[in-house]
Amino acid sequence: IPVKCLSTFWVSHCMTGCNVITWLGPDTQYPPFNSPFHFPKYSPHPTICGFRIHGQNVPFAAVVLDKSTGEGVIRAKDKLDCELQKEHTFTIQAYDCGEGPDGGNMKKSHKATVHIQVNDMNEYSPVFKEKSYKATVIEGKKYDSVLKVEAVDADCSFQFSQICSYEIVTPDVPFTIDKDGNIKNTEKLNYSKERMYKLTVTAYDCGKNRASEDVLVKINIKPTCKPSWQGFNKRIEYEPGTGSLALFPSMHLETCEEPITSIQVSIMLETNHIGKGCDRDTYSEKSLHKLCGASAGTVELLPAPSNSANWTVGLPTDNGHDSDQVFEFNGTQAIKVPEGVVSTTLKEPFTISVWMRHGPGGREKETILCNSDKTEMNRHHYSLYVHNCRLVLLLRQEPTESENYKPAEFHWKLDQVCDKEWHHYVLNIEFPTVTLFVDGATFEPFLVTEDYPLHASKIETQLTIGACWQDLSGHDNDTETLSETLTGGSALMTQYFRGNLTGLMIRSGKLENKKVIDCLYTCKEGLDVQLPEEVASAVKVEFNPNQSSLTLEGDDIESFEKVMQHISYLNSRQFPTPGIRHLRVTTTVKCFNEETCISVPDSEGYVMVLQPEEPKISLSGIDHFARGAAEFESTEGVTLFPELRIVSTITREVEVEVEAETETVVSEEIMHNLDTCEVTVVGDELNGDHESLEVDLAQIQQRALEMSSSNVGMVITGVNTMANYEQVLHLIRYRNWHTEALFDRKFKLVCSELNGRYISNEFKVEVNVIHTANPMDHANNAMVQPQFINQVQHASVDLSGHNLAYMHQASGAATVVIVVCVSFLVFMIILGVFRIRAAHQGTLRDQENGKENEMDWDDSALTITVNPMETYEDQHSSEEEGDEEEEESEDGEEEDDITSAESDSSEDEGGEQEDQQGSSRQQQLEWDDSTY
C-alpha cells in the first residue's frame, strides 16, 4: 500500500469476544458490525505481504487477507474486558513482499494510529462500602441528614457504573433516603417510644441492577441531653448495725459536653421529722447530761412521769418518736414545779438548757420558765420567754445596798425561735454576762435593758413551766386572759406557751462547757465522707454542725465524681429510729467567664432505715423463798434478788436449705445498756415506821447510777450495762423490824432501755416470813435443815406464776398450826393402822378398824414442825399417791416404829420422783423426833 493511500484505522464499536476487527477506508461506506472488510485492491503497486503492530502488550493482531489488494483484518488475541481497560491505542504499518525471491528491497508504509474503544456490558451489581452503618441522634429533633450510605458498581461505563437510587426496604419507619444515600428522619423521634431503629437499605445502578446484598443501618435514639446526675438510686435501704452505707456508689454527672470550670454541690439529709431533729439516744435528759460528761447538780424540770417525779403527769406528750419524751403546750396548760426541786435563789453562775419547737406566735409573751411571787406583788424574779420571734431572759437582781440600774432583760432575735423546728438552747448565766448557744453556735444579745434590783420581801416564789404564776389579788402586771390549768386552782396562770418543750434543765453553781453542749446536740446519724488521697486536695468539703448537710466545691469533674461516690450515711445507734430520711442533691455548674452555662436539676431520693430487731429483756431468778423473822429484823435485812439474771435476746429469721427451703427462727443473746430498773411493792405500800427497801449507796454511786425511793418502791436510774444493773439489784434488801403480824411480802421488778422503748417482763418475788414457836428448842434443828428454793429458768419460762419450795422446819401462826396439826394427827393415826396391819398379817380388816379406834397416841412429847408455804392444790390425789408409796415401802420393811432415818429416806424418794417428772413439789411433812 502506498504511503499516501494509508489512513488512520478507527474502530467504532467492538463487542467483547469479537475476534475480527474491520478497517474502513476513508472513501468506503461502513459495513454492518462484525462483517469482514477487505482492504481495497490497488493493482498498480506491488503485493502486500503483511502488517506490523507497534506497541507493548497490544492484545490485537493484523492479518493480511489479500496480498494483491492489501486487504487485511485486525483481530483480538483474547477476550477484552472493559473493566480492565476501556480503550486501546497502537500504531500499525504495512510492508510489501520486496524484490526477488529473497524479498530484498522491502518497502514499508508510514505508520497509522489505531484507537479501539471497548464498550461495557452491565455484568456487575452495586456493593455497599460498609458492612453496616450506625448513627446516634437526639430525640425531639429533625435532621437534614442522620447519616449517609454509599454503594459502588464495578462496571466500567458511566451508564452501568453509576448508582442511580437507594431504597429503605424496612416498612413503616420514620426515615427516608435520597438518591445520594442520605438518610433523614421524617418526624421528631421519641426516646420513650423507640430507643433504636434497624433499617435495611438497598441500592440500584442506572442499569436497574439491585445490590447483591442489602445493608443494615442502626439508628440509636438518645434522650434529649439534659445535664443531670446519672446512676442515682432513689431508694437506699439501711440495715441497722451495718456501719456506713455508700449513697452514690455509681453516680456521675452528665454535662452534655459543655466545658465546665467549677462545680458546687450541696447534699441535704432531711431528719427534722425524726425525734428532736434527728436520731439521738432517747435516754432521759439527765442521763444524757451524764453521758456527755456534765458534772452533778443538774435538775430536770420536765422529767418523765414517775412515782418520784409526778408533776408532769397529765401534761400531753408526743409519743410518736420512739419514746422521746416530748411535752406539748397548747396555750392553755402549764405546770407548777414542787418546792425543793430547785433552790429558791439560784447560785450564780448557773445554766438553763431546753429543747424547743415553736412556730410563729402572736404579740403576746409566751413563757417557757418563770419564777414569780406566789402572792401579792406578782414580781417575776427570773423567766425565759418568747416574744415576737425573740428569745428573752429576764433576770432581776436580788436586793442590794446600791439601787443602781443593772442589766435585767437580754433579747436575742432568732429565726430559729419561729421556724417550727427543734432547736437546742443553752444559756450560760454569769451576771452581768449571758451567753446563748443555739444548736451549738454562739449568739450575742442584740438588746440588753436595765432595771432596779428587786425590793426586799419575804414573799415566797413559785416556779412554773409553760406559763407564769400570777396572784389576782395583787397588782395587775399583765393583761393576759387567764384560764384554768391542769394544776388546778383558780386562774393563776398567764403568758401561756404554745409549742413543744423537752429536756428543760437548770444547773446551779457551774456553767456548761462547750464540749458538753456539742455532745448534747450531736446527732447519732448523718452524712459522712472518706476522701481518697488522690482527690483530697482537689475537692473542698464542708459539713454543718449536725452533719445533716455537706457542701462540695471543685473544678475537676472526675475528682468530683470520685468524692461523690465516697459519701455515705451512718447511724451509730444500736437501735435506730426506723423510717424515711429524704435526700436532696443541689448542683451549681459554671463555665468559662464564671457564667452559669447549664442548669443541673436537683436529684431527690431517700434513705429507708429498716426496723431494728427489737430486744427482749428477760429477768429471771428465785421468785419464791422464805426466811426467818430474825433475818427481816436484822440490820442487813433480806436480799430480794440474790440470783437475779438479766438477759436480752433478739430473734432472727434464718433460711435453711434442706429438701425444701424453709425459714427457722433463731434466738441470739445480745448486750446493751439499761437506763431504769424499778422495784415496786405489790399490795400495801411500805410503812416507813417499821419497813423499808435499802441498797448500798456507795455501790450505786460507784457505778454512776442514781437511786430514788418512796413508799411504793425504789427506782434506780442511769445508763449502764446489764451486768452493773445485775450487781446493784443483788444488793437490794428488804427490812421489817415488826414481823409479828407479817407472813409474806411481794415485790415486782421491771427494767427498761431507752426511756421505756424496750421493757422487760415483770419479775415477781414473794418472800415469806418463818415464825418459830419454840426458838430455843429448835435452834440446832433450824441450823441443820437446808433452805429449799425454786429457781426459775430465764428466757422461756412464764414468769407470771411460780411453784412453792421446800421450807425450813418451822411452825406458822397459832391458828394455822392447830389446823395443820389436827390434820397431821389424823394422817398419823391412819399410818399407824397400816403399820399394825403389816405386823399382824393374819388379822382381819374389821379387826384392824377396831384397833384403829382403840389406839391411843401419846403426843405429849411430840413436836410437829409444819411448813406454812406448802401448797394444798390437788391435796386429795397427793394423799392417795403418798398412801400407795407407803404401802409399797412397808412390804419390805421390818415391823418397827417410824424413825427419822425412814422419814428422810421417804423424802429423798419423793424428791427423786419430782425431778424425774418435772412436776410441782408435793406436800411434804417432816418429823422432829429429837424428843419422841
XYZ file of N, CA and C in Angstrom, residues 500-658:
477
model
N -43.708 22.975 121.767
C -43.236 21.744 122.397
C -41.940 22.003 123.151
N -41.847 21.399 124.319
C -40.658 21.520 125.156
C -40.221 20.142 125.627
N -38.939 19.998 125.830
C -38.399 18.798 126.462
C -36.985 19.114 126.925
N -36.491 18.327 127.862
C -35.120 18.494 128.320
C -34.850 19.815 129.020
N -35.837 20.348 129.730
C -35.634 21.604 130.442
C -34.830 21.333 131.711
N -33.636 21.921 131.774
C -32.716 21.644 132.870
C -32.204 22.955 133.459
N -31.939 22.921 134.765
C -31.258 24.024 135.442
C -30.068 23.439 136.198
N -28.926 24.062 135.992
C -27.712 23.613 136.660
C -27.154 24.796 137.427
N -27.182 24.708 138.726
C -26.794 25.823 139.568
C -25.356 25.672 140.027
N -24.636 26.809 140.003
C -23.292 26.846 140.540
C -22.186 26.582 139.543
N -22.530 26.247 138.293
C -21.494 25.965 137.319
C -22.050 26.161 135.921
N -21.182 26.637 135.005
C -21.578 26.833 133.616
C -21.335 25.552 132.824
N -22.120 25.402 131.759
C -21.953 24.253 130.883
C -20.843 24.556 129.886
N -19.912 23.619 129.729
C -18.822 23.880 128.782
C -19.236 23.504 127.367
N -18.455 24.012 126.411
C -18.802 23.844 125.006
C -18.788 22.375 124.594
N -17.916 21.598 125.162
C -17.840 20.187 124.801
C -19.123 19.452 125.157
N -19.658 19.730 126.339
C -20.908 19.090 126.748
C -22.067 19.570 125.874
N -22.093 20.868 125.553
C -23.166 21.417 124.716
C -23.159 20.754 123.342
N -21.980 20.607 122.753
C -21.892 19.955 121.444
C -22.317 18.504 121.519
N -21.947 17.841 122.612
C -22.323 16.434 122.771
C -23.831 16.271 122.872
N -24.488 17.170 123.595
C -25.945 17.085 123.755
C -26.665 17.303 122.436
N -26.070 18.121 121.564
C -26.738 18.444 120.309
C -26.389 17.478 119.178
N -25.243 16.817 119.286
C -24.764 15.975 118.183
C -25.735 14.846 117.890
N -25.989 14.651 116.589
C -26.870 13.576 116.139
C -26.105 12.255 116.083
N -26.839 11.187 116.196
C -26.273 9.851 116.050
C -26.340 9.365 114.601
N -26.936 10.162 113.732
C -26.984 9.818 112.317
C -26.552 11.028 111.504
N -26.096 10.793 110.297
C -25.695 11.903 109.456
C -24.911 11.438 108.255
N -24.410 12.412 107.509
C -23.609 12.145 106.324
C -22.145 12.009 106.715
N -21.435 11.209 105.959
C -20.018 11.007 106.209
C -19.314 10.864 104.861
N -18.029 11.170 104.820
C -17.260 11.021 103.586
C -15.825 10.674 103.950
N -15.311 9.675 103.265
C -13.910 9.288 103.401
C -13.218 9.646 102.090
N -12.469 10.744 102.093
C -11.880 11.252 100.860
C -10.692 10.398 100.428
N -10.677 9.926 99.177
C -9.473 9.253 98.664
C -8.300 10.228 98.633
N -7.109 9.714 98.871
C -5.934 10.585 98.955
C -5.687 11.346 97.656
N -5.965 10.688 96.520
C -5.629 11.326 95.256
C -6.543 12.494 94.915
N -7.697 12.598 95.574
C -8.625 13.698 95.267
C -8.880 14.583 96.478
N -8.210 14.322 97.596
C -8.477 15.074 98.818
C -8.225 16.566 98.641
N -7.211 16.907 97.847
C -6.884 18.309 97.668
C -7.642 18.962 96.528
N -8.308 18.155 95.702
C -8.994 18.701 94.528
C -10.410 19.153 94.836
N -10.983 18.655 95.922
C -12.370 18.969 96.256
C -12.430 19.456 97.694
N -13.115 20.559 97.924
C -13.299 21.127 99.259
C -14.615 20.626 99.834
N -14.571 20.142 101.090
C -15.741 19.550 101.736
C -16.009 20.294 103.035
N -17.275 20.678 103.259
C -17.689 21.349 104.490
C -18.989 20.731 104.992
N -19.053 20.466 106.331
C -20.235 19.910 106.972
C -20.898 20.974 107.840
N -22.214 20.813 108.056
C -22.883 21.632 109.069
C -22.714 20.946 110.425
N -23.052 21.600 111.544
C -22.737 21.020 112.866
C -23.313 19.632 113.104
N -24.541 19.361 112.686
C -25.126 18.048 112.965
C -24.952 17.073 111.818
N -24.127 17.431 110.822
C -23.779 16.561 109.700
C -24.992 16.094 108.908
N -26.014 16.918 108.871
C -27.168 16.604 108.027
C -27.026 17.190 106.637
N -26.019 17.998 106.410
C -25.758 18.543 105.078
C -24.269 18.760 104.909
N -23.817 18.682 103.664
C -22.424 18.973 103.348
C -22.356 19.665 101.999
N -21.302 20.445 101.802
C -21.085 21.194 100.573
C -19.759 20.789 99.970
N -19.762 20.538 98.640
C -18.561 20.172 97.910
C -18.271 21.243 96.863
N -17.009 21.574 96.702
C -16.597 22.525 95.676
C -15.347 22.007 94.990
N -15.335 22.081 93.645
C -14.179 21.638 92.881
C -14.287 22.068 91.439
N -13.232 21.775 90.675
C -13.228 22.158 89.267
C -12.927 20.991 88.336
N -12.611 19.824 88.882
C -12.336 18.656 88.060
C -13.475 17.656 88.205
N -14.142 17.364 87.090
C -15.323 16.505 87.150
C -14.964 15.101 87.617
N -13.884 14.559 87.132
C -13.503 13.199 87.507
C -13.239 13.088 89.006
N -12.490 14.019 89.569
C -12.238 14.007 91.016
C -13.519 14.235 91.795
N -14.357 15.090 91.274
C -15.621 15.393 91.941
C -16.489 14.149 92.032
N -16.558 13.401 90.939
C -17.385 12.194 90.934
C -16.846 11.150 91.901
N -15.516 11.049 92.035
C -14.938 10.101 92.989
C -15.328 10.454 94.420
N -15.323 11.745 94.738
C -15.723 12.164 96.086
C -17.200 11.844 96.313
N -18.031 12.112 95.325
C -19.463 11.817 95.458
C -19.687 10.331 95.731
N -18.902 9.485 95.098
C -19.072 8.044 95.267
C -18.621 7.560 96.643
N -17.916 8.406 97.403
C -17.463 8.029 98.748
C -18.314 8.664 99.853
N -19.372 9.360 99.502
C -20.269 9.934 100.510
C -21.194 8.832 101.024
N -21.368 8.761 102.331
C -22.141 7.666 102.923
C -23.062 8.181 104.016
N -24.008 7.304 104.395
C -24.921 7.560 105.517
C -24.500 6.660 106.673
N -24.501 7.233 107.889
C -24.074 6.479 109.063
C -25.042 6.739 110.204
N -25.473 5.678 110.876
C -26.300 5.777 112.074
C -25.654 4.901 113.139
N -25.128 5.533 114.189
C -24.353 4.814 115.198
C -25.212 4.272 116.334
N -26.513 4.497 116.296
C -27.372 3.948 117.354
C -27.500 2.438 117.205
N -27.546 1.758 118.342
C -27.743 0.318 118.308
C -29.152 -0.026 117.851
N -30.111 0.819 118.247
C -31.489 0.622 117.825
C -31.989 1.939 117.227
N -31.660 2.211 115.968
C -32.053 3.497 115.368
C -33.549 3.591 115.144
N -34.009 4.829 114.994
C -35.413 5.065 114.704
C -35.680 4.701 113.251
N -36.589 3.772 112.988
C -36.841 3.387 111.590
C -37.627 4.463 110.853
N -37.544 4.441 109.534
C -38.320 5.371 108.722
C -37.495 5.989 107.616
N -38.101 6.945 106.930
C -37.515 7.575 105.744
C -36.742 8.827 106.123
N -35.577 8.982 105.520
C -34.807 10.228 105.574
C -34.655 10.718 104.132
N -35.308 11.803 103.796
C -35.234 12.316 102.430
C -33.847 12.872 102.142
N -33.439 12.708 100.880
C -32.109 13.097 100.443
C -32.250 13.989 99.213
N -31.504 15.102 99.199
C -31.570 16.022 98.067
C -30.159 16.478 97.704
N -29.876 16.455 96.376
C -28.582 16.889 95.853
C -28.824 18.107 94.969
N -28.272 19.255 95.361
C -28.413 20.504 94.604
C -27.060 20.853 93.995
N -27.054 21.145 92.678
C -25.805 21.339 91.943
C -25.806 22.676 91.208
N -24.684 23.381 91.279
C -24.461 24.607 90.515
C -23.182 24.433 89.702
N -23.304 24.615 88.358
C -22.175 24.421 87.457
C -21.867 25.736 86.757
N -20.582 26.079 86.687
C -20.173 27.294 85.984
C -19.201 26.941 84.863
N -19.331 27.717 83.766
C -18.444 27.525 82.620
C -17.428 28.658 82.583
N -16.868 28.900 81.412
C -15.877 29.963 81.292
C -16.504 31.320 81.593
N -15.685 32.223 82.017
C -16.112 33.574 82.386
C -17.019 33.579 83.614
N -16.976 32.452 84.398
C -17.740 32.366 85.644
C -19.237 32.549 85.414
N -19.715 32.074 84.283
C -21.140 32.164 83.988
C -21.771 30.789 84.145
N -23.031 30.816 84.567
C -23.777 29.565 84.702
C -24.262 29.169 83.313
N -23.612 28.178 82.730
C -23.911 27.816 81.350
C -24.987 26.746 81.242
N -25.019 25.807 82.154
C -26.036 24.757 82.129
C -26.697 24.684 83.494
N -27.899 24.174 83.482
C -28.668 24.038 84.716
C -28.838 22.564 85.027
N -28.349 22.134 86.197
C -28.448 20.743 86.635
C -29.603 20.643 87.632
N -30.642 19.886 87.306
C -31.784 19.806 88.230
C -31.401 19.079 89.508
N -32.162 19.340 90.573
C -31.935 18.657 91.851
C -32.249 17.172 91.709
N -31.449 16.363 92.374
C -31.698 14.920 92.434
C -32.250 14.589 93.813
N -33.355 13.854 93.839
C -34.016 13.548 95.108
C -34.187 12.043 95.271
N -34.019 11.604 96.502
C -34.228 10.212 96.865
C -34.449 10.132 98.362
N -34.284 8.943 98.923
C -34.458 8.809 100.373
C -33.729 7.574 100.875
N -33.320 7.686 102.140
C -32.718 6.560 102.855
C -33.802 5.934 103.718
N -34.031 4.653 103.508
C -35.007 3.925 104.316
C -34.269 3.146 105.402
N -34.384 3.628 106.648
C -33.789 2.926 107.784
C -34.754 1.820 108.200
N -34.309 0.602 108.083
C -35.172 -0.537 108.360
C -35.415 -0.695 109.859
N -36.491 -1.403 110.175
C -36.854 -1.641 111.573
C -35.791 -2.500 112.244
N -35.195 -2.016 113.345
C -34.200 -2.852 114.035
C -34.866 -4.040 114.713
N -34.100 -5.071 114.897
C -34.608 -6.241 115.609
C -34.709 -5.899 117.092
N -35.932 -5.878 117.595
C -36.161 -5.398 118.959
C -35.706 -6.440 119.976
N -34.986 -5.990 120.998
C -34.518 -6.933 122.012
C -35.640 -7.307 122.981
N -35.559 -8.515 123.487
C -36.473 -8.988 124.523
C -35.661 -9.111 125.813
N -35.966 -8.225 126.761
C -35.248 -8.201 128.030
C -35.953 -9.135 129.008
N -35.229 -10.142 129.499
C -35.815 -11.153 130.382
C -35.142 -11.108 131.745
N -35.966 -11.050 132.784
C -35.492 -11.117 134.165
C -35.866 -12.478 134.731
N -34.914 -13.125 135.363
C -35.185 -14.447 135.935
C -34.364 -14.622 137.204
N -34.739 -15.617 137.979
C -34.049 -15.882 139.237
C -34.979 -16.600 140.204
N -34.674 -16.477 141.506
C -35.504 -17.107 142.549
C -36.723 -16.230 142.779
N -37.888 -16.790 142.539
C -39.087 -15.962 142.636
C -39.923 -16.248 143.880
N -39.486 -17.204 144.718
C -40.270 -17.514 145.923
C -39.347 -18.169 146.947
N -39.253 -17.571 148.116
C -38.426 -18.163 149.153
C -38.910 -17.661 150.506
N -38.382 -18.271 151.567
C -38.780 -17.907 152.930
C -37.540 -17.704 153.785
N -37.663 -16.812 154.726
C -36.575 -16.540 155.649
C -37.160 -16.368 157.049
N -36.310 -16.594 158.003
C -36.735 -16.437 159.376
C -37.009 -14.982 159.714
N -37.885 -14.791 160.663
C -38.257 -13.430 161.056
C -37.047 -12.641 161.546
N -36.078 -13.352 162.131
C -34.902 -12.657 162.657
C -34.096 -11.997 161.546
N -34.093 -12.634 160.359
C -33.345 -12.036 159.250
C -34.001 -10.741 158.788
N -35.319 -10.713 158.766
C -36.015 -9.491 158.364
C -35.740 -8.351 159.345
N -35.607 -8.699 160.619
C -35.437 -7.675 161.640
C -33.982 -7.249 161.825
N -33.042 -7.990 161.180
C -31.632 -7.652 161.350
C -31.299 -6.387 160.574
N -30.122 -5.849 160.818
C -29.707 -4.627 160.118
C -29.433 -4.891 158.637
N -29.080 -6.111 158.294
C -28.815 -6.442 156.897
C -30.096 -6.656 156.112
N -31.143 -7.152 156.770
C -32.386 -7.425 156.075
C -32.272 -8.651 155.184
N -33.231 -8.805 154.285
C -33.308 -9.965 153.395
C -33.063 -9.491 151.962
N -32.135 -10.127 151.276
C -31.851 -9.796 149.879
C -32.989 -10.282 148.999
N -33.540 -9.375 148.180
C -34.711 -9.735 147.372
C -34.356 -10.466 146.084
N -33.217 -10.128 145.481
C -32.884 -10.706 144.176
C -31.478 -11.306 144.219
N -31.277 -12.352 145.043
C -29.915 -12.865 145.238
C -29.315 -13.486 143.978
N -30.130 -14.109 143.139
C -29.607 -14.788 141.951
C -30.272 -14.252 140.685
N -30.549 -12.974 140.671
C -31.214 -12.371 139.513
C -30.300 -12.403 138.283
N -30.896 -12.702 137.137
C -30.167 -12.657 135.864
C -30.943 -11.767 134.901
N -30.204 -10.942 134.165
C -30.788 -10.082 133.133
C -30.197 -10.505 131.798
N -31.045 -10.952 130.919
C -30.613 -11.426 129.611
C -31.465 -10.746 128.556
N -30.813 -10.315 127.479
C -31.530 -9.704 126.358
C -31.260 -10.515 125.103
N -32.298 -10.811 124.368
C -32.175 -11.614 123.156
C -32.916 -10.939 122.014
N -32.462 -11.230 120.816
C -33.180 -10.820 119.616
C -33.481 -12.062 118.802
N -34.530 -11.986 118.021
C -34.968 -13.118 117.214
C -34.677 -12.832 115.759
N -33.970 -13.754 115.118
C -33.642 -13.618 113.701
C -34.280 -14.751 112.913
N -34.673 -14.428 111.683
C -35.162 -15.446 110.766
C -34.026 -15.865 109.855
N -33.715 -17.161 109.881
C -32.598 -17.690 109.105
C -33.139 -18.697 108.109
N -32.726 -18.564 106.841
C -33.142 -19.505 105.813
C -32.206 -20.701 105.833
N -32.802 -21.882 105.950
C -32.039 -23.128 105.980
C -32.388 -23.920 104.730
N -31.363 -24.321 103.969
C -31.586 -25.066 102.746
C -31.603 -26.559 103.066
N -32.781 -27.134 102.970
C -32.931 -28.580 103.109
C -33.589 -29.069 101.825
